[in-house]
Amino acid sequence: MLVLLLLVLVSAMVIGGLAYLVHRHPAAGTPAVAALAGAAVLAACVIPIAVR
């Protein structure tokens, strides 16, 4: 259970970091798209761990 909490917290930090990075450098894209793309990649990595 604690591993899932850790994964959620790290995921939130990564998604927030992506949104902030794109916010500071607008040429990279819109913050929402970057955050959603990061969330999709993290979900693809985290779901197999959470299912076990």
PDB file of C-alpha atoms in Angstrom, residues 6-50:
ATOM      1  CA  LEU A   6       4.891   6.639  -3.188  1.00  0.00           C
ATOM      2  CA  LEU A   7       4.127   6.039  -6.866  1.00  0.00           C
ATOM      3  CA  VAL A   8       1.226   8.491  -6.752  1.00  0.00           C
ATOM      4  CA  LEU A   9       3.334  11.175  -5.092  1.00  0.00           C
ATOM      5  CA  VAL A  10       6.247  10.741  -7.498  1.00  0.00           C
ATOM      6  CA  SER A  11       3.837  10.747 -10.447  1.00  0.00           C
ATOM      7  CA  ALA A  12       2.270  13.994  -9.256  1.00  0.00           C
ATOM      8  CA  MET A  13       5.722  15.567  -8.930  1.00  0.00           C
ATOM      9  CA  VAL A  14       6.752  14.482 -12.426  1.00  0.00           C
ATOM     10  CA  ILE A  15       3.505  15.688 -14.004  1.00  0.00           C
ATOM     11  CA  GLY A  16       3.767  19.007 -12.177  1.00  0.00           C
ATOM     12  CA  GLY A  17       7.393  19.334 -13.256  1.00  0.00           C
ATOM     13  CA  LEU A  18       6.481  18.726 -16.889  1.00  0.00           C
ATOM     14  CA  ALA A  19       3.715  21.309 -16.741  1.00  0.00           C
ATOM     15  CA  TYR A  20       6.054  23.862 -15.129  1.00  0.00           C
ATOM     16  CA  LEU A  21       8.825  23.182 -17.653  1.00  0.00           C
ATOM     17  CA  VAL A  22       6.494  23.695 -20.592  1.00  0.00           C
ATOM     18  CA  HIS A  23       5.008  26.767 -18.903  1.00  0.00           C
ATOM     19  CA  ARG A  24       8.493  28.317 -18.675  1.00  0.00           C
ATOM     20  CA  HIS A  25       9.351  27.354 -22.283  1.00  0.00           C
ATOM     21  CA  PRO A  26       6.162  27.874 -24.323  1.00  0.00           C
ATOM     22  CA  ALA A  27       7.763  26.765 -27.584  1.00  0.00           C
ATOM     23  CA  ALA A  28       7.803  23.197 -26.237  1.00  0.00           C
ATOM     24  CA  GLY A  29       4.004  22.969 -26.278  1.00  0.00           C
ATOM     25  CA  THR A  30       1.034  23.600 -24.077  1.00  0.00           C
ATOM     26  CA  PRO A  31       1.381  22.647 -20.398  1.00  0.00           C
ATOM     27  CA  ALA A  32      -1.784  20.557 -20.370  1.00  0.00           C
ATOM     28  CA  VAL A  33      -0.669  18.398 -23.297  1.00  0.00           C
ATOM     29  CA  ALA A  34       2.774  17.828 -21.791  1.00  0.00           C
ATOM     30  CA  ALA A  35       1.321  16.957 -18.389  1.00  0.00           C
ATOM     31  CA  LEU A  36      -1.183  14.533 -19.925  1.00  0.00           C
ATOM     32  CA  ALA A  37       1.527  12.899 -22.028  1.00  0.00           C
ATOM     33  CA  GLY A  38       3.659  12.467 -18.922  1.00  0.00           C
ATOM     34  CA  ALA A  39       0.692  11.061 -17.022  1.00  0.00           C
ATOM     35  CA  ALA A  40       0.046   8.547 -19.803  1.00  0.00           C
ATOM     36  CA  VAL A  41       3.657   7.349 -19.780  1.00  0.00           C
ATOM     37  CA  LEU A  42       3.716   7.107 -15.994  1.00  0.00           C
ATOM     38  CA  ALA A  43       0.401   5.244 -15.962  1.00  0.00           C
ATOM     39  CA  ALA A  44       1.775   2.744 -18.475  1.00  0.00           C
ATOM     40  CA  CYS A  45       4.713   2.120 -16.148  1.00  0.00           C
ATOM     41  CA  VAL A  46       2.854   2.191 -12.824  1.00  0.00           C
ATOM     42  CA  ILE A  47      -0.263   0.115 -13.606  1.00  0.00           C
ATOM     43  CA  PRO A  48       1.637  -3.182 -14.005  1.00  0.00           C
ATOM     44  CA  ILE A  49       3.317  -2.560 -10.650  1.00  0.00           C
ATOM     45  CA  ALA A  50       0.033  -1.672  -8.940  1.00  0.00           C
TER      46      ALA A  50
END
